[in-house]
PDB file of C-alpha atoms in Angstrom:
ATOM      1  CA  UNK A   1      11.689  -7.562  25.653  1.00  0.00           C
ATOM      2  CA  UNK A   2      15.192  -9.063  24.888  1.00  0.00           C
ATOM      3  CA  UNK A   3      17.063  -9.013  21.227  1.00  0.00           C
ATOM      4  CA  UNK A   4      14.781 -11.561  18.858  1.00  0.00           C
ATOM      5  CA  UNK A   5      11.915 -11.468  20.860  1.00  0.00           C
ATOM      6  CA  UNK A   6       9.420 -10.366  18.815  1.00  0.00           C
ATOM      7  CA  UNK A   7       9.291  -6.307  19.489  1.00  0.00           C
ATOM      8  CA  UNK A   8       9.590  -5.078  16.119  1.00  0.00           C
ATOM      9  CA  UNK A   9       7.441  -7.788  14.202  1.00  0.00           C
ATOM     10  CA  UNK A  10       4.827  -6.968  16.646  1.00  0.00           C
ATOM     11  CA  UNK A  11       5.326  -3.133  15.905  1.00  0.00           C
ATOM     12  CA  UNK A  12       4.808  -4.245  12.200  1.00  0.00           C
ATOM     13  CA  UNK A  13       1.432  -6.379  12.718  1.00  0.00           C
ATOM     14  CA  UNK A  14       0.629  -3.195  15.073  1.00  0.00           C
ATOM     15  CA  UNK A  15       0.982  -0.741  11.991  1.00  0.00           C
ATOM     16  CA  UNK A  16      -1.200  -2.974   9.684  1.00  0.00           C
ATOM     17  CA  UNK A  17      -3.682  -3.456  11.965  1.00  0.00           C
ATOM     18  CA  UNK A  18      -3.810   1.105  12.787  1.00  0.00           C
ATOM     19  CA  UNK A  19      -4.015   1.371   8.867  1.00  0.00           C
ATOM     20  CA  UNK A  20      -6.982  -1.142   8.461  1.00  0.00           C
ATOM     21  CA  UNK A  21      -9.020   1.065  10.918  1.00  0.00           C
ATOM     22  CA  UNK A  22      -9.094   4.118   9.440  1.00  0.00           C
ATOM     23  CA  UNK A  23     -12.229   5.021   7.970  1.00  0.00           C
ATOM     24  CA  UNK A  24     -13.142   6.780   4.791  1.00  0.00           C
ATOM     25  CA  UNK A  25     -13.752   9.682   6.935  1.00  0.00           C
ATOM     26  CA  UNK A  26     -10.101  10.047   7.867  1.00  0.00           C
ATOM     27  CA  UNK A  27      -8.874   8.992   4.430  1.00  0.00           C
ATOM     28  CA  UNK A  28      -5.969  11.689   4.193  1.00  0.00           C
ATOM     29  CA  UNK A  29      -4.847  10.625   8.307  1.00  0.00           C
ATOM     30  CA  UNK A  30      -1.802   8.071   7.866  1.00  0.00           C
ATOM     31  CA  UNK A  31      -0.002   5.656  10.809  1.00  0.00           C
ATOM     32  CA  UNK A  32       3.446   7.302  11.215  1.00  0.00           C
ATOM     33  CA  UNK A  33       6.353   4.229  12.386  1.00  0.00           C
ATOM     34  CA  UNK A  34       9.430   5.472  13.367  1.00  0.00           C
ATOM     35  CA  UNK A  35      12.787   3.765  14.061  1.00  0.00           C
ATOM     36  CA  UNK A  36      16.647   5.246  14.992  1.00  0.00           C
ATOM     37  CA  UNK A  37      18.146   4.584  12.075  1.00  0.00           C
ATOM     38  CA  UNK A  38      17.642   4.644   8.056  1.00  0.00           C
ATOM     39  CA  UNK A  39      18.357   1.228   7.461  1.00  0.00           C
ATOM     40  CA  UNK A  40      16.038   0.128   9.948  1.00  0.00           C
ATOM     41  CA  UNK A  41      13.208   2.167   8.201  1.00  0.00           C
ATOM     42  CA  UNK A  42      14.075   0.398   5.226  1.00  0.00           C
ATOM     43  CA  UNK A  43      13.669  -3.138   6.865  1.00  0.00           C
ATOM     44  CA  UNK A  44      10.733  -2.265   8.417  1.00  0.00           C
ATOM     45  CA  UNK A  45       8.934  -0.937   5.267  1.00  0.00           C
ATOM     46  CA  UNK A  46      10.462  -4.103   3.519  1.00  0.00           C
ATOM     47  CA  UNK A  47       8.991  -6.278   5.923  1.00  0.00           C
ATOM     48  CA  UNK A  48       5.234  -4.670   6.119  1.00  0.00           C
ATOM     49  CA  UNK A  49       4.688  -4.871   2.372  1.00  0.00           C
ATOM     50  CA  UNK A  50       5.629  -8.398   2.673  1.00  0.00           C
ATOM     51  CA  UNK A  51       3.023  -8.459   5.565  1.00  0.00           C
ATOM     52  CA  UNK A  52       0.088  -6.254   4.084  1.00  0.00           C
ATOM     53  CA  UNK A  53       1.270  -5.189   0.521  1.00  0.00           C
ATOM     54  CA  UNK A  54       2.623  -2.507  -0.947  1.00  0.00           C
ATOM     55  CA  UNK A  55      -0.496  -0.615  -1.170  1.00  0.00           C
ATOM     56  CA  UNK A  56      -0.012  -0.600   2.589  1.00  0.00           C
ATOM     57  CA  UNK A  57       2.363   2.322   2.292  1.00  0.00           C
ATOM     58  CA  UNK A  58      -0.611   4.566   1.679  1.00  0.00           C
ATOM     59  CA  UNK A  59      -1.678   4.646   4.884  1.00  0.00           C
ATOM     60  CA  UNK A  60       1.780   4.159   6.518  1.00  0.00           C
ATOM     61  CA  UNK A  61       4.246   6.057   6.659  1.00  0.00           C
ATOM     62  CA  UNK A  62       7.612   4.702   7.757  1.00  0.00           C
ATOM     63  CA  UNK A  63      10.754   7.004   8.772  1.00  0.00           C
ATOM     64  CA  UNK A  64      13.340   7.723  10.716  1.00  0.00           C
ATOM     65  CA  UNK A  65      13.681   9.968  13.564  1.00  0.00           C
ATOM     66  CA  UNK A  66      16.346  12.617  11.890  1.00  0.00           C
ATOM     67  CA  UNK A  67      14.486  12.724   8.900  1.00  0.00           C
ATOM     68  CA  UNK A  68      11.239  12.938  10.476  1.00  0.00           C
ATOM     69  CA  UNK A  69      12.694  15.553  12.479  1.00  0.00           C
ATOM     70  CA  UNK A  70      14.145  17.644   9.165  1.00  0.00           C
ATOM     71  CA  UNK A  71      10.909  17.271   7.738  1.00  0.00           C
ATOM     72  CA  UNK A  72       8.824  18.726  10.600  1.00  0.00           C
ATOM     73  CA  UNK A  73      11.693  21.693  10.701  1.00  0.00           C
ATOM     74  CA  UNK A  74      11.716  22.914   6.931  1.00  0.00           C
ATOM     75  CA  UNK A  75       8.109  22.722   7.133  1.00  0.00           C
ATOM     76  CA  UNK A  76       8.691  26.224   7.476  1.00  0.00           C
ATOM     77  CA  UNK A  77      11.015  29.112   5.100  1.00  0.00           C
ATOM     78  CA  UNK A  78      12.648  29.947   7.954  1.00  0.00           C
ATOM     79  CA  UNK A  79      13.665  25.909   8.450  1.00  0.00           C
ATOM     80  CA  UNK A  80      13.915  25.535   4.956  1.00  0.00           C
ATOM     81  CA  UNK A  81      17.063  28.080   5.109  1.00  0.00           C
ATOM     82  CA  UNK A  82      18.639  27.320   8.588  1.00  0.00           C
ATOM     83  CA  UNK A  83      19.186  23.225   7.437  1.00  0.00           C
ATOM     84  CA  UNK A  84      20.378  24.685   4.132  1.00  0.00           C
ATOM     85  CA  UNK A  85      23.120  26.603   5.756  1.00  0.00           C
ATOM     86  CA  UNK A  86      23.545  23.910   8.581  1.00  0.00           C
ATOM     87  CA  UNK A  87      25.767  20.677   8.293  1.00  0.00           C
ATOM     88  CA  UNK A  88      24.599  17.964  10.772  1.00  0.00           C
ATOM     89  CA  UNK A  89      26.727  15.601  12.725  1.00  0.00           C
ATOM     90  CA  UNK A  90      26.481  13.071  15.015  1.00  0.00           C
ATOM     91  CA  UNK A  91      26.493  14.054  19.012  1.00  0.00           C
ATOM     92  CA  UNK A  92      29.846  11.604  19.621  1.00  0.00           C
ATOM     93  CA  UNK A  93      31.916  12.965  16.939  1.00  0.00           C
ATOM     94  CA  UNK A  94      35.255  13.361  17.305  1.00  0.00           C
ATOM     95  CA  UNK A  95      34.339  17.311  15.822  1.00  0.00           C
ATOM     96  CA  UNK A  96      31.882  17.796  18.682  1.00  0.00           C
ATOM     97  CA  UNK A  97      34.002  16.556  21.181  1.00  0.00           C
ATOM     98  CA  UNK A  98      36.821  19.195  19.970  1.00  0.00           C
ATOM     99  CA  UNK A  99      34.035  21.534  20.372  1.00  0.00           C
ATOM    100  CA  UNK A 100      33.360  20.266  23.965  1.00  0.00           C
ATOM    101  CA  UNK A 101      36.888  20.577  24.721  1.00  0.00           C
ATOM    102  CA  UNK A 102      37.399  24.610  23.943  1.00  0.00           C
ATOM    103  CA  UNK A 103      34.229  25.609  25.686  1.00  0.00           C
ATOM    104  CA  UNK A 104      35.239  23.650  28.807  1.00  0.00           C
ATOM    105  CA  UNK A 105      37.629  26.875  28.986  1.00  0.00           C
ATOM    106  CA  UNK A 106      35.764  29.167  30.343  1.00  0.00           C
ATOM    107  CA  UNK A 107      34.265  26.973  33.363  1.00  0.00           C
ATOM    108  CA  UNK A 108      36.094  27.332  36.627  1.00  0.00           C
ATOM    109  CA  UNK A 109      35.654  23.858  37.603  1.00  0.00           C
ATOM    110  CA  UNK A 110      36.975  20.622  35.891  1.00  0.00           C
ATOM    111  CA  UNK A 111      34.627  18.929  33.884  1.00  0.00           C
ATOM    112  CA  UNK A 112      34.673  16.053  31.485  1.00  0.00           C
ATOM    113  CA  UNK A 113      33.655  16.309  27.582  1.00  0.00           C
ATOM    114  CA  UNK A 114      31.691  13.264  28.105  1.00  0.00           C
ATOM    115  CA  UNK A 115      29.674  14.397  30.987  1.00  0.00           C
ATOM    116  CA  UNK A 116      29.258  17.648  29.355  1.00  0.00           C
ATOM    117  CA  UNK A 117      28.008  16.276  26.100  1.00  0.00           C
ATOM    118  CA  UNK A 118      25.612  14.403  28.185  1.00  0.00           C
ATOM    119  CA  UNK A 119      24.028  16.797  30.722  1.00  0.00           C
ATOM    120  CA  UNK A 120      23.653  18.827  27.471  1.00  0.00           C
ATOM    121  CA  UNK A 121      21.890  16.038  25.799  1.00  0.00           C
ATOM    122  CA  UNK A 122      19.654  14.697  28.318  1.00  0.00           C
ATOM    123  CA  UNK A 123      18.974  17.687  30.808  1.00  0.00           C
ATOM    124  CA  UNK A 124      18.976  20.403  28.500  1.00  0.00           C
ATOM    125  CA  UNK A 125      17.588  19.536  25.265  1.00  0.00           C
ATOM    126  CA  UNK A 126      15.403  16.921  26.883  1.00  0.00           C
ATOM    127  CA  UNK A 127      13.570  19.568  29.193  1.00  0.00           C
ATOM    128  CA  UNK A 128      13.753  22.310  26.223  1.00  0.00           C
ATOM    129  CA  UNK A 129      15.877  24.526  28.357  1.00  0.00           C
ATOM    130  CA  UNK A 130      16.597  27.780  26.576  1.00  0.00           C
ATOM    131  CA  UNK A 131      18.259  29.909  29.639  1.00  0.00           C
ATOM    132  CA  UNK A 132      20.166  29.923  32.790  1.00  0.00           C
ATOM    133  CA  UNK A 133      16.774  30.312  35.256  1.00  0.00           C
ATOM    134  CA  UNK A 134      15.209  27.210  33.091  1.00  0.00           C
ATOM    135  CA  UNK A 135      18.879  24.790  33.968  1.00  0.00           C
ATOM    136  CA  UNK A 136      18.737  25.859  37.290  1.00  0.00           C
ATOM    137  CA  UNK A 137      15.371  24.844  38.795  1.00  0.00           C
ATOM    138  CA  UNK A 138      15.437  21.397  36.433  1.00  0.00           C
ATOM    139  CA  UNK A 139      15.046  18.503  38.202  1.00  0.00           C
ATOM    140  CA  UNK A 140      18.165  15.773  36.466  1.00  0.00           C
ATOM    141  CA  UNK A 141      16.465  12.748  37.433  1.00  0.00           C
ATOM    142  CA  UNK A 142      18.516   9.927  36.475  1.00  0.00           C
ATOM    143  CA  UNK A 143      22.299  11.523  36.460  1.00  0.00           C
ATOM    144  CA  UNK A 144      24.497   9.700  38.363  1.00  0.00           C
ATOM    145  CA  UNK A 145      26.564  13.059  39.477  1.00  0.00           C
ATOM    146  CA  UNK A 146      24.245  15.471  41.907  1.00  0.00           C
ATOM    147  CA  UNK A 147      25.469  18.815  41.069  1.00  0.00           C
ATOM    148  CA  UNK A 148      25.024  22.193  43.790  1.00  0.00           C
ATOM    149  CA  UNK A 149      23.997  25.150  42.499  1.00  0.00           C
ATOM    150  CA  UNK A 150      26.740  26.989  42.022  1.00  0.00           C
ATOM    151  CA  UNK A 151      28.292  23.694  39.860  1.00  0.00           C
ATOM    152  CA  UNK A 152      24.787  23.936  37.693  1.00  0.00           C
ATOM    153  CA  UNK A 153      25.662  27.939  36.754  1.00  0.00           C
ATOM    154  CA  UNK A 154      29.298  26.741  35.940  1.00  0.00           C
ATOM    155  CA  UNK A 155      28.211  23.917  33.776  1.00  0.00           C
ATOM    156  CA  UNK A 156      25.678  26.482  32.379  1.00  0.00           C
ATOM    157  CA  UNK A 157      28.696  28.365  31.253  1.00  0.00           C
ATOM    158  CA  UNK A 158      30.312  25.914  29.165  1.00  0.00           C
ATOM    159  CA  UNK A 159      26.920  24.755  27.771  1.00  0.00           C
ATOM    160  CA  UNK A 160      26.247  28.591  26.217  1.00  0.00           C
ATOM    161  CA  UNK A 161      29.893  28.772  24.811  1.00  0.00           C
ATOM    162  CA  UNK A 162      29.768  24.972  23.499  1.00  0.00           C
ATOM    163  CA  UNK A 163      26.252  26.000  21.573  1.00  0.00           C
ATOM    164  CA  UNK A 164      27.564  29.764  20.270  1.00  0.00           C
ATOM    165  CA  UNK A 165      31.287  27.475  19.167  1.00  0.00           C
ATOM    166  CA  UNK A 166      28.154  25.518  17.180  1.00  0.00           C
ATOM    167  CA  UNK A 167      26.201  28.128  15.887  1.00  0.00           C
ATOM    168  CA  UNK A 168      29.368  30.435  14.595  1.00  0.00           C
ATOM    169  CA  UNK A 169      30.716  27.201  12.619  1.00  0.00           C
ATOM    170  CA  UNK A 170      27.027  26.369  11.344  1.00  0.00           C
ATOM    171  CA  UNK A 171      27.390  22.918  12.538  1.00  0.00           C
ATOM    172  CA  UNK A 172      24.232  21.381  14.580  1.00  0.00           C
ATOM    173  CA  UNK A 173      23.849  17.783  16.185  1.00  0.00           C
ATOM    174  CA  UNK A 174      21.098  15.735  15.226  1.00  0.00           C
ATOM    175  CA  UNK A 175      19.870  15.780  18.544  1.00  0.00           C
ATOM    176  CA  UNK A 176      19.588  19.400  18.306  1.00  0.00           C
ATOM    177  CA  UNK A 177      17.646  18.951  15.311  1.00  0.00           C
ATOM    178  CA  UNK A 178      14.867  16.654  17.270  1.00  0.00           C
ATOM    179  CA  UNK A 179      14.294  19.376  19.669  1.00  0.00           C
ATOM    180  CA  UNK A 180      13.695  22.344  17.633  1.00  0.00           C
ATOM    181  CA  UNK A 181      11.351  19.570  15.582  1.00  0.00           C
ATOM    182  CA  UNK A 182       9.462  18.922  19.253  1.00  0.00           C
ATOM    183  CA  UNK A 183       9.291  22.542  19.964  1.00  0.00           C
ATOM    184  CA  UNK A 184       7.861  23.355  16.072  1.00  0.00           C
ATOM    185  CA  UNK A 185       5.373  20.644  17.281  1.00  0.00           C
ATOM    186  CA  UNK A 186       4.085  22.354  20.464  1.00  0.00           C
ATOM    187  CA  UNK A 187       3.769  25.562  19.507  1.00  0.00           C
ATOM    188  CA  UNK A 188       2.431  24.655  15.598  1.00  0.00           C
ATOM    189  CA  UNK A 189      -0.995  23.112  15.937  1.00  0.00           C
ATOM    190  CA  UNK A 190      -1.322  23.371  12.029  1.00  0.00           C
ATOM    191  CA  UNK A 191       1.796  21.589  11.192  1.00  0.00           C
ATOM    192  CA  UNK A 192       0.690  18.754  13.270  1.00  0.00           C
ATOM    193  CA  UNK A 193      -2.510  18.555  11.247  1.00  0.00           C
ATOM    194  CA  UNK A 194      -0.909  18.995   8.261  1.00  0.00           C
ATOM    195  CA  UNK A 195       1.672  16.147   8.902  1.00  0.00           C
ATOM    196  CA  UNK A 196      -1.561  13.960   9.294  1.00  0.00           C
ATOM    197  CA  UNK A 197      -0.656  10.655  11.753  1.00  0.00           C
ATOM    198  CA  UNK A 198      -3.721   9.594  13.359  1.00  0.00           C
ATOM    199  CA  UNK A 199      -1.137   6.957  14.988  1.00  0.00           C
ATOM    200  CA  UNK A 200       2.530   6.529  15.821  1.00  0.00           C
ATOM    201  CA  UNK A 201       4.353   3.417  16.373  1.00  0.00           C
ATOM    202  CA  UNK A 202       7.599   3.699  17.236  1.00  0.00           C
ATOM    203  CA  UNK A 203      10.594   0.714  17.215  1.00  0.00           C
ATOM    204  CA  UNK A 204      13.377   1.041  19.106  1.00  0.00           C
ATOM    205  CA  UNK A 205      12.402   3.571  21.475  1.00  0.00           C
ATOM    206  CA  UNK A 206      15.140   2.998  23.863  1.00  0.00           C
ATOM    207  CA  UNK A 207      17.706   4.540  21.362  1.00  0.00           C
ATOM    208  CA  UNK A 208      15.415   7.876  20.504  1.00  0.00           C
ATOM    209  CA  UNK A 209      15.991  11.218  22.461  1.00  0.00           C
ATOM    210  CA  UNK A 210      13.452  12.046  25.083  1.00  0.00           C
TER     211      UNK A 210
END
């Protein structure tokens, strides 16, 4: 639906409705509703406890993505000390894009920052590619440029010297930070029960990372 349609209120009636049906045998489970940003998390929540009450808020939980995503990461020590040491930007930033910039170096084709920061965002993060083989056989449904293969390995390149530029200056995106969260999440079956959502309802989706 369109701007002022309805979407989010819905989400909200949606989210009371989740928490009113669980049971006393899944007293600890919770509804999880996440939005893109923190002030939307903060209308939202302002908005159900006008709906339902604040008491509401014990059986949902409403965050955003990044800090839904830092919270699933230093679940662990290991997380705990990696965000400590990391600072976290925004993927558009004019840092990034300097970053960007100075790993586009070492490709032997021409290609923009822009592009770049995208194919990054969307192909590689998005399909949890860790390697070279992994880019390679990816399908990148939805990119406007078709690239050959030899074009993939050059963009691969520039991809591996934009992330080691990141991880020598201990900066990491926030995108970034929502895929190590989704691959905690697939490989941690007891983190997921121990976060506890029974539901999710999410507002906005459009704007979230795949």
């Amino acid at each position: 639906g369109g701007a002022g349609t309805g979407k989010t209120v819905t989400a909200i009636h949606r989210a009371r409705f989740l928490a009113r049906q669980l049971d006393s045998q899944e007293a600890a489970m919770k509804v999880l509703f996440t939005t893109f940003t923190k002030n939307l998390a903060r209308t939202i929540e302002s908005q159900l406890k006008q709906l339902a009450g604040p008491k509401v808020l014990d059986r949902v939980d409403v965050v955003n993505i990044d800090a839904l995503a830092r919270r699933v990461v230093t679940a662990s020590d290991a997380g705990r000390i990696a965000v400590a040491n990391t600072k976290f930007v925004s993927s558009d930033s004019s840092e990034v894009r300097e970053l960007w910039s100075s790993a586009a170096l070492v490709a032997t084709g021409t290609w923009d920052a822009t592009f770049l920061a995208d194919e990054w965002s969307q192909v590689v993060l998005g399909n949890a590619i860790v390697d070279e083989a992994g880019y390679l056989r990816v399908p990148r449904s939805g990119r406007s440029q078709r690239l050959s293969r030899p074009q993939r390995a050059d963009v691969w390149k520039v991809i591996e010297q934009f992330e080691s530029l990141m991880r020598s200056q201990g900066v990491m995106t926030f995108t970034q930070l929502a895929s190590q969260a989704a691959s905690t999440l697939l490989s941690d079956t007891t983190l997921r029960d121990q976060l506890g959502y029974r539901h999710v309802v999410v507002d906005e989706a459009q704007d979230l990372h795949p």
